[in-house]
Coordinates of C-alpha atoms and ligand atoms in Angstrom, one line a residue:
X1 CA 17.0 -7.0 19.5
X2 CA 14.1 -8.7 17.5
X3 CA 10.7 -8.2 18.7
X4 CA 9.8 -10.0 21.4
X5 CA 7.8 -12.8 19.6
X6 CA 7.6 -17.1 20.1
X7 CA 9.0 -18.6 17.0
X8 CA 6.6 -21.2 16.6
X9 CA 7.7 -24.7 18.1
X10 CA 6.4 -26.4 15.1
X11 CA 9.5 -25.8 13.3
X12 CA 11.7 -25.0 15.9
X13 CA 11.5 -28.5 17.2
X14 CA 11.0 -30.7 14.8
X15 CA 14.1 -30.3 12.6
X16 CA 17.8 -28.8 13.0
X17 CA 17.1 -26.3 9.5
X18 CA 17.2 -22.6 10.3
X19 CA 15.9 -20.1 7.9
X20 CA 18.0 -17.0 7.6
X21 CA 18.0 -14.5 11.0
X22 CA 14.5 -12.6 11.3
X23 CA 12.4 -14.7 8.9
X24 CA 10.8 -16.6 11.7
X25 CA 9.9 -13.2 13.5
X26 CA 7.5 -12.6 10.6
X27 CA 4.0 -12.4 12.0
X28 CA 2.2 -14.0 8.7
X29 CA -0.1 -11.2 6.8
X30 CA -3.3 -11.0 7.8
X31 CA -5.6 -10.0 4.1
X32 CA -8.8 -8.9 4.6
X33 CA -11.3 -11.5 4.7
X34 CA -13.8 -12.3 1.6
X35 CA -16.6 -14.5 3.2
X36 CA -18.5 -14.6 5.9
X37 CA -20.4 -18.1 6.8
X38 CA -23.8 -17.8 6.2
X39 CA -23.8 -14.9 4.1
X40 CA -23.5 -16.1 0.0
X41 CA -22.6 -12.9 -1.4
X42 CA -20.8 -10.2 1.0
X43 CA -20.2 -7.1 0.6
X44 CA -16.2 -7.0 0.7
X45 CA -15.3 -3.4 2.0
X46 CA -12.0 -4.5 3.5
X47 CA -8.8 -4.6 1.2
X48 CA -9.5 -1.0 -0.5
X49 CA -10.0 -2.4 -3.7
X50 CA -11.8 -0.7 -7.2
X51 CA -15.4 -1.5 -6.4
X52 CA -16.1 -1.0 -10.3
X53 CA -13.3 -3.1 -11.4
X54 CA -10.4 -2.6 -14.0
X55 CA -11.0 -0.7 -17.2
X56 CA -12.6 -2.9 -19.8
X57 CA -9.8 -1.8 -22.2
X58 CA -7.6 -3.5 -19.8
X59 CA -9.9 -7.2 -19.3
X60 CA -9.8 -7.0 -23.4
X61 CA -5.9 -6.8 -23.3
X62 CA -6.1 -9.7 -21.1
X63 CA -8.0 -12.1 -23.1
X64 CA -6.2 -11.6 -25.8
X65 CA -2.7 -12.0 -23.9
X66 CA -4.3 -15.4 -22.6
X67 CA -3.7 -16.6 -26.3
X68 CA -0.1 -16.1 -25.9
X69 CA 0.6 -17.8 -22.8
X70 CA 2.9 -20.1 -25.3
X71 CA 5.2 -17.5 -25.3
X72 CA 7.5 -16.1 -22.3
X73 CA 6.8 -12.6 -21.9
X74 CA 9.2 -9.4 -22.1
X75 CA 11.7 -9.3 -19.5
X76 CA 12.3 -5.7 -19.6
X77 CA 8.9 -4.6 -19.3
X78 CA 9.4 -2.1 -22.6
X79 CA 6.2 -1.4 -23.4
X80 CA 4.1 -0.9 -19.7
X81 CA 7.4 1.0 -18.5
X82 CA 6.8 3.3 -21.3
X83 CA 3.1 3.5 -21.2
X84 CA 3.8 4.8 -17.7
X85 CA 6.1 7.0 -18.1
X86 CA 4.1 9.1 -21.6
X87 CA 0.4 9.1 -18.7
X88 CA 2.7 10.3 -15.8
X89 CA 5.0 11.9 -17.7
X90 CA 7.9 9.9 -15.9
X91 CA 11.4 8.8 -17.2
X92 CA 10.8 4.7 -18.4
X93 CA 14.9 3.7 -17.8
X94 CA 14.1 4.6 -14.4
X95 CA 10.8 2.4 -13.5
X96 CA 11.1 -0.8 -12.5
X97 CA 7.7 -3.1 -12.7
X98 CA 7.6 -5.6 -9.6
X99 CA 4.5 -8.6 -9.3
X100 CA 2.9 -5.6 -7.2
X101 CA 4.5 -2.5 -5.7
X102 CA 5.2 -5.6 -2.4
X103 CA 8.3 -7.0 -5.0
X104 CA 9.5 -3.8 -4.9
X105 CA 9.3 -3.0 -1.4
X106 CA 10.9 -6.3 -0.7
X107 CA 13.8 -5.8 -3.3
X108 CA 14.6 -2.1 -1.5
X109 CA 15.3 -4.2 1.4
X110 CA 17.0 -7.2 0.1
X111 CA 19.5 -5.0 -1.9
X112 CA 19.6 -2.1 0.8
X113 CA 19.1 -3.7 4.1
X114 CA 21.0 -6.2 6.1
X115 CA 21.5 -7.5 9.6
X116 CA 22.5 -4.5 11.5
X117 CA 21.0 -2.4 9.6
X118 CA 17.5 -0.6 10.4
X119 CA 14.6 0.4 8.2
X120 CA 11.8 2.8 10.0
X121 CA 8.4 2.8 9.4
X122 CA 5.7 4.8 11.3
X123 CA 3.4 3.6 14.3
X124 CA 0.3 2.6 11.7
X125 CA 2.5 2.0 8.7
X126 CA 1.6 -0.7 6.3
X127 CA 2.2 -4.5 7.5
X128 CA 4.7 -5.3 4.6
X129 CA 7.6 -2.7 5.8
X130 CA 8.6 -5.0 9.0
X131 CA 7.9 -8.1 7.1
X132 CA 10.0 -7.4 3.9
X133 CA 12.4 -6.1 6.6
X134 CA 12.8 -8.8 9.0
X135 CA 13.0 -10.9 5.5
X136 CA 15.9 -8.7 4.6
X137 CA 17.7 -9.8 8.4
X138 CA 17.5 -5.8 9.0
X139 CA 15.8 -4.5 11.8
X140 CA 12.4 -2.8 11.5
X141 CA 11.8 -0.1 13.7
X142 CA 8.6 1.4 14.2
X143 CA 8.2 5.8 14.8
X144 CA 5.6 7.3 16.3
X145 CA 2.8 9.1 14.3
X146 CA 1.1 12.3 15.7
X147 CA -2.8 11.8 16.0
X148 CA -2.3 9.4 12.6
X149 CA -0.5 11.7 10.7
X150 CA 3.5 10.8 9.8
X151 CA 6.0 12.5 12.0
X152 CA 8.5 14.0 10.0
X153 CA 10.2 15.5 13.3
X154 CA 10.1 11.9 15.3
X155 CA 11.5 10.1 12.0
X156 CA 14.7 12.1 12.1
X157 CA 14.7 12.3 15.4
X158 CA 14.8 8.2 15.1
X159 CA 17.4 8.5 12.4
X160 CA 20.9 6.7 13.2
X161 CA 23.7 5.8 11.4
X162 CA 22.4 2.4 10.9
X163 CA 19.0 3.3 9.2
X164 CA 19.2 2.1 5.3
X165 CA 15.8 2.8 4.3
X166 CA 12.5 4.9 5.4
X167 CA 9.1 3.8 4.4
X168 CA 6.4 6.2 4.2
X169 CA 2.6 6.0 2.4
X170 CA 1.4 9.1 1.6
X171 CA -1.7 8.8 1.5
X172 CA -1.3 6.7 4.5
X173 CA -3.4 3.1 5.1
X174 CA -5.3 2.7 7.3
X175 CA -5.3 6.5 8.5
X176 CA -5.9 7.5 5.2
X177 CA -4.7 11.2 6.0
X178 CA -2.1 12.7 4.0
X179 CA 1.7 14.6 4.5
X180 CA 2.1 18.0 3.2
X181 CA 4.4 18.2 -0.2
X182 CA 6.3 20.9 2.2
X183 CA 6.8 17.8 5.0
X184 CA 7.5 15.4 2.9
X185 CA 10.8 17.7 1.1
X186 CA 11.9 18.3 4.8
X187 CA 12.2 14.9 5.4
X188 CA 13.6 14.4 2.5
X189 CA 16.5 17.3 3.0
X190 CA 17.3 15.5 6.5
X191 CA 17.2 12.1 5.3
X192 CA 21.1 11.2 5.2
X193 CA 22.9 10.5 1.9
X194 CA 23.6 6.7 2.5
X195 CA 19.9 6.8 3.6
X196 CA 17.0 5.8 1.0
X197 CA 13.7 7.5 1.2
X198 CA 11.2 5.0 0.0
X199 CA 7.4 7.1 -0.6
X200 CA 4.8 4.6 -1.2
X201 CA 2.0 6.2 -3.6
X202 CA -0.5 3.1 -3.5
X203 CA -3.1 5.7 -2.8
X204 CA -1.6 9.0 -4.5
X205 CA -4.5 8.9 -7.5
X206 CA -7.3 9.3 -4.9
X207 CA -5.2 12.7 -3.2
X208 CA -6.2 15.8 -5.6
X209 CA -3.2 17.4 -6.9
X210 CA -0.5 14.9 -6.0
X211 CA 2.1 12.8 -8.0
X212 CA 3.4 10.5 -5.4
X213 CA 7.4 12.8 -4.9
X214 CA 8.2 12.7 -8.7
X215 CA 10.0 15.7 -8.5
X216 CA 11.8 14.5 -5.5
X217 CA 12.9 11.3 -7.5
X218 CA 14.3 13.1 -10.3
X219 CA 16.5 16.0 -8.4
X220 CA 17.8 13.0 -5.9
X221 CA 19.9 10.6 -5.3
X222 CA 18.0 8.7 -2.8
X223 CA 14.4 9.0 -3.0
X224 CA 12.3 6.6 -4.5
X225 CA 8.9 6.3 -5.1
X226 CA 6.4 3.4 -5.7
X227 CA 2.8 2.9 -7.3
X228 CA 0.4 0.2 -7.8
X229 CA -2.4 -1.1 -9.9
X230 CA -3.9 -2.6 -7.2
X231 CA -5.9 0.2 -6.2
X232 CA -8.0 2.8 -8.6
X233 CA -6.9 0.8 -11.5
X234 CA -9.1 -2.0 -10.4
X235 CA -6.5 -5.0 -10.3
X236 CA -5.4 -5.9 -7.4
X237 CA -5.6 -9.8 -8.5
X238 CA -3.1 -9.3 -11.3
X239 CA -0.5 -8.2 -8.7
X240 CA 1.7 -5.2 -10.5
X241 CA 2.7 -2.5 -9.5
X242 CA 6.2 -0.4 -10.1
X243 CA 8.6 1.7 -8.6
X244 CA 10.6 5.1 -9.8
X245 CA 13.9 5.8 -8.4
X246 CA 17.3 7.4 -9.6
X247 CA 18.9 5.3 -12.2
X248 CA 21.5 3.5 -9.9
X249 CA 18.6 2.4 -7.8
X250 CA 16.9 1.1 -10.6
X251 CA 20.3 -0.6 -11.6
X252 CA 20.7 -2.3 -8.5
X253 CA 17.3 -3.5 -8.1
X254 CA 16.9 -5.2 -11.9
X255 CA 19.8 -7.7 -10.7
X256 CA 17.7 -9.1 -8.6
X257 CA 14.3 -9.2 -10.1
X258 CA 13.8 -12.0 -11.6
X259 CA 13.5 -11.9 -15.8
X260 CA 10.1 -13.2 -16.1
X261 CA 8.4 -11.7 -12.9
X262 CA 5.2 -10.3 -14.6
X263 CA 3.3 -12.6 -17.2
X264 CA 2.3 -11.6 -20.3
X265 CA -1.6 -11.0 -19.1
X266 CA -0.1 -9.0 -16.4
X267 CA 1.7 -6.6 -18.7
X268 CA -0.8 -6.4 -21.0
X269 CA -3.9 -5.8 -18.9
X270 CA -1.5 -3.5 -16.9
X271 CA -0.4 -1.8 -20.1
X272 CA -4.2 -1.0 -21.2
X273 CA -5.3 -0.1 -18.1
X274 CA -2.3 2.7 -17.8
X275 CA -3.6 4.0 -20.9
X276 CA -7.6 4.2 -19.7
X277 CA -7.0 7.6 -18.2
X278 CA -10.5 8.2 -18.6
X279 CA -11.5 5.3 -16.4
X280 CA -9.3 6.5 -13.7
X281 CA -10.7 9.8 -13.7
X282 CA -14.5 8.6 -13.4
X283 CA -13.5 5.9 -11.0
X284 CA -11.8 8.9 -8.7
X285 CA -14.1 11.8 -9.1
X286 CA -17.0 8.6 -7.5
X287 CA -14.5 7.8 -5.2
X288 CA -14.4 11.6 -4.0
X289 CA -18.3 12.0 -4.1
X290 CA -18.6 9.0 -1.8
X291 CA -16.0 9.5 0.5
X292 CA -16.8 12.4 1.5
X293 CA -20.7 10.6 1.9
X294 CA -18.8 8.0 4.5
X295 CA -17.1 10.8 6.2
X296 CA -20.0 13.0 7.1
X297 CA -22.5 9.8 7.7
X298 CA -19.9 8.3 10.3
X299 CA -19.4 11.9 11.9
X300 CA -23.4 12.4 12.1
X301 CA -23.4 9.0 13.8
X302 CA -21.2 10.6 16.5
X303 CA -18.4 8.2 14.5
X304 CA -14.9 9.9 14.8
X305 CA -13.2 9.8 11.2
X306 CA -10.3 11.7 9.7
X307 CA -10.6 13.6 6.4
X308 CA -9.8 10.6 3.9
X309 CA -7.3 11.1 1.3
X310 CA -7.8 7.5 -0.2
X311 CA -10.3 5.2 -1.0
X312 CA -11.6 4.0 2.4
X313 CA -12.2 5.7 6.0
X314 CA -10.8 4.8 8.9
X315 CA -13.9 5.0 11.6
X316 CA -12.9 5.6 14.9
X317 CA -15.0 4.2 17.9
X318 CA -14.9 5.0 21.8
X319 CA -12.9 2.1 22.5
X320 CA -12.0 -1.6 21.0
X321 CA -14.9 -3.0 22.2
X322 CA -17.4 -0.8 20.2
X323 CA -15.3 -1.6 17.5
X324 CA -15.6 -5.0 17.9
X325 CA -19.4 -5.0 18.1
X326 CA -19.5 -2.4 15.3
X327 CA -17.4 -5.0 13.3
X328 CA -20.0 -8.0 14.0
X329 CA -23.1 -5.6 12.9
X330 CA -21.9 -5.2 10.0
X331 CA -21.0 -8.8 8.9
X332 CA -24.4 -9.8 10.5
X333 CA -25.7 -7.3 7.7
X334 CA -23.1 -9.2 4.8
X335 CA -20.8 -6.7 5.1
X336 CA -17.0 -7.0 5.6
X337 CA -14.7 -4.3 6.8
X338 CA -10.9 -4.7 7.4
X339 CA -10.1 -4.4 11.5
X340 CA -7.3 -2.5 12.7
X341 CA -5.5 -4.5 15.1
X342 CA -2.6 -5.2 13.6
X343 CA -1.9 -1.8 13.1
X344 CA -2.0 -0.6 16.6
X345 CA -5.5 0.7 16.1
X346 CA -7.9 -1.8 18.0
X347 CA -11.0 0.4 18.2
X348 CA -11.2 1.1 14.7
X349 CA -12.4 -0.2 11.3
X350 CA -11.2 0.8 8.3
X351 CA -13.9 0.9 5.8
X352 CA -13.3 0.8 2.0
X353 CA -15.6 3.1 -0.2
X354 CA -17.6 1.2 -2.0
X355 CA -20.1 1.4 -4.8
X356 CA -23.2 4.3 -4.2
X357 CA -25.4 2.2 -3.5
X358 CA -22.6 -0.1 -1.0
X359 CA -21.9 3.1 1.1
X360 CA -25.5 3.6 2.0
X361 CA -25.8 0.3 3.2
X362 CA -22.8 0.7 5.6
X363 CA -24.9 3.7 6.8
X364 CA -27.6 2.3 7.4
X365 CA -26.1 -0.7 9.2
X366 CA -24.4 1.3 11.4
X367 CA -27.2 3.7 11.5
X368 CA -29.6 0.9 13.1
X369 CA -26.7 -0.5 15.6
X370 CA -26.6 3.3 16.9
X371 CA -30.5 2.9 17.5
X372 CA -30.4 0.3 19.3
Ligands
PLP1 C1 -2.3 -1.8 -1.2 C2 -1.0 -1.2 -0.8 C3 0.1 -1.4 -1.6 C4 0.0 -2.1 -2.9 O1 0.4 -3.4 -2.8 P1 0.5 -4.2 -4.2 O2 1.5 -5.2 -3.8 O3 0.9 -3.3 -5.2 O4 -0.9 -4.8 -4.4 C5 1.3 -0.8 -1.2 N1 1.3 0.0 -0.1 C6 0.2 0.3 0.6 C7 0.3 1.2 1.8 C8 -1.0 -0.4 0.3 O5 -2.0 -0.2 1.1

């Protein structure tokens, strides 16, 4: 059965024209807000995005791809697929580049995932795995974490012979805690073979030591990984991002994408930015440094916080209502954090790391609503 949710009477009363089963049991996204009234300038801590920005390299590449707007751009992605591939070492005939790694998400489901058919995704997953699934007709069905941490015993425990797909983040948002390499292979071995094992790397740069399941990818038939330059690469507003799967994944998917999905600026700033390794590297190593700063500040305000793997901290507070108050401190201050709500965690805010000088104002915010 569908979730138990009121399709709103606006358009179920007012004409006889039915979307497809499961679209209208989409609760809309919810982004993380960018003003607050009264406040010019905020400080926007609540969509995880690059504080610094992209690379220059890559707002160069852009300007001078705005000259070309004339001209449709590639449709098979050549040259970002293959500047991927040479900085992660990845095959290019098996990356596919979506308009964000969302495209891709909702392609796995509208190739792999039908009515009847069920797609799991854990307790505090991200909000696009039931919506891309419910656009799909399928069934989303949502597994239990233990203490915000993926499950891989409950997810094959909750494995049936009508699950198509499996969504996981490692790192996961908005626990920001991470899933051994070791855990991740054992779900992997139990994961069925008409099964696909989706691993979403949006966060993978900011986790020392991890490639997002690469090696998985390339010795299986149905594991597939995606990535994003939303995040550390600083452009989240030029919406690409790309997924890696075996060959006949990438096959299947390419039939649907549509042939001019990313514009020319997109590929070209995306391109660049691929390239800036450098920019990557000082953008993480800050991101590190101040995380860690977050972290130990919330802890020493007797705020409960897991070890962060990504680029914000999920603060934990004695109950929703401290949350709540905690929230309104901090945009009386002009600062804006994402609430977790929607993902089943109402008495925590998740907190993107900022800028130096951004992550000591979040202290000190919170710092003087302890006080007081
Ligand atoms: C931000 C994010 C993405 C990336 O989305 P894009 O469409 O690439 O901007 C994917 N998965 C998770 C878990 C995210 O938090």
């Amino acid at each position: 059965m569908p979730p138990p949710v009121t399709i709103p009477v606006t358009i179920s009363a007012t004409t006889p024209i039915r979307p497809q089963p499961g679209i209208l049991y989409i609760a809309l996204y919810q982004g993380g807000a960018s003003n607050i009234p009264g406040h010019g300038a905020p400080l926007k801590l609540s969509s995880n995005e690059n504080p610094f920005g992209p690379s220059p390299g890559a707002v160069e590449a852009m300007a001078a791809a705005v000259l070309e707007s004339n001209r449709y751009p590639s449709t098979d992605h050549g040259e970002l697929r293959g500047a991927i591939a040479d900085i992660h070492g990845l095959k290019a005939e098996q990356i596919i580049c979506g308009a964000g790694s969302d495209e891709v998400i909702h392609w796995l489901n509208q190739a792999y995932a039908g009515p009847g058919d069920e797609v799991l995704y854990t307790q505090h997953g991200f909000g696009m795995y039931p919506i891309a699934a419910l656009a799909a007709g399928a069934m989303p069905v949502q597994v239990a974490e233990r203490d915000r941490v993926v499950d891989v015993d409950t997810l094959i425990e909750a494995l049936t012979e009508d699950t198509r797909l499996i969504f996981i983040a490692n790192p996961s948002n908005p626990c920001a805690t991470m899933l051994a390499s070791d855990e991740v292979e054992r779900l992997a071995d139990a994961v069925p073979d008409q099964c696909l094992l989706i691993l979403d790397g949006a966060y993978v740069e900011f986790a020392q030591g991890h490639d997002g399941g690469k090696a998985l990818v390339e010795t299986r038939n149905n594991v597939v990984m995606t990535r994003t330059f939303s995040k550390v690469y600083g452009l989240g507003g030029l919406r690409v991002g790309y997924g890696y799967g075996p060959r006949h994944v990438i096959d299947t998917l390419n039939r649907i994408r549509g042939p001019f999905n990313l514009s020319g600026i997109a590929l070209a700033g995306a391109e660049a930015a691929a390239r800036d390794v450098d920019w990557v590297a000082e953008c993480t190593r800050i991101n590190a440094d101040e995380r860690a700063r977050l972290v130990g500040g919330f802890r020493q305000l007797g705020i409960a916080c897991d070890d962060s793997h990504a680029n914000f901290v999920l603060a934990r507070f004695a109950d929703e209502a401290t949350a709540d108050a905690a929230n309104a401190h901090l945009k009386s201050d002009g600062i804006i954090v994402r609430a977790t709500k929607s993902y089943g965690l109402p008495h925590c805010l998740r907190v993107t790391v900022g800028r130096p000088e951004d992550n000591t104002r979040v202290l000190a915010s919170l710092s003087a609503m302890v006080a007081t």
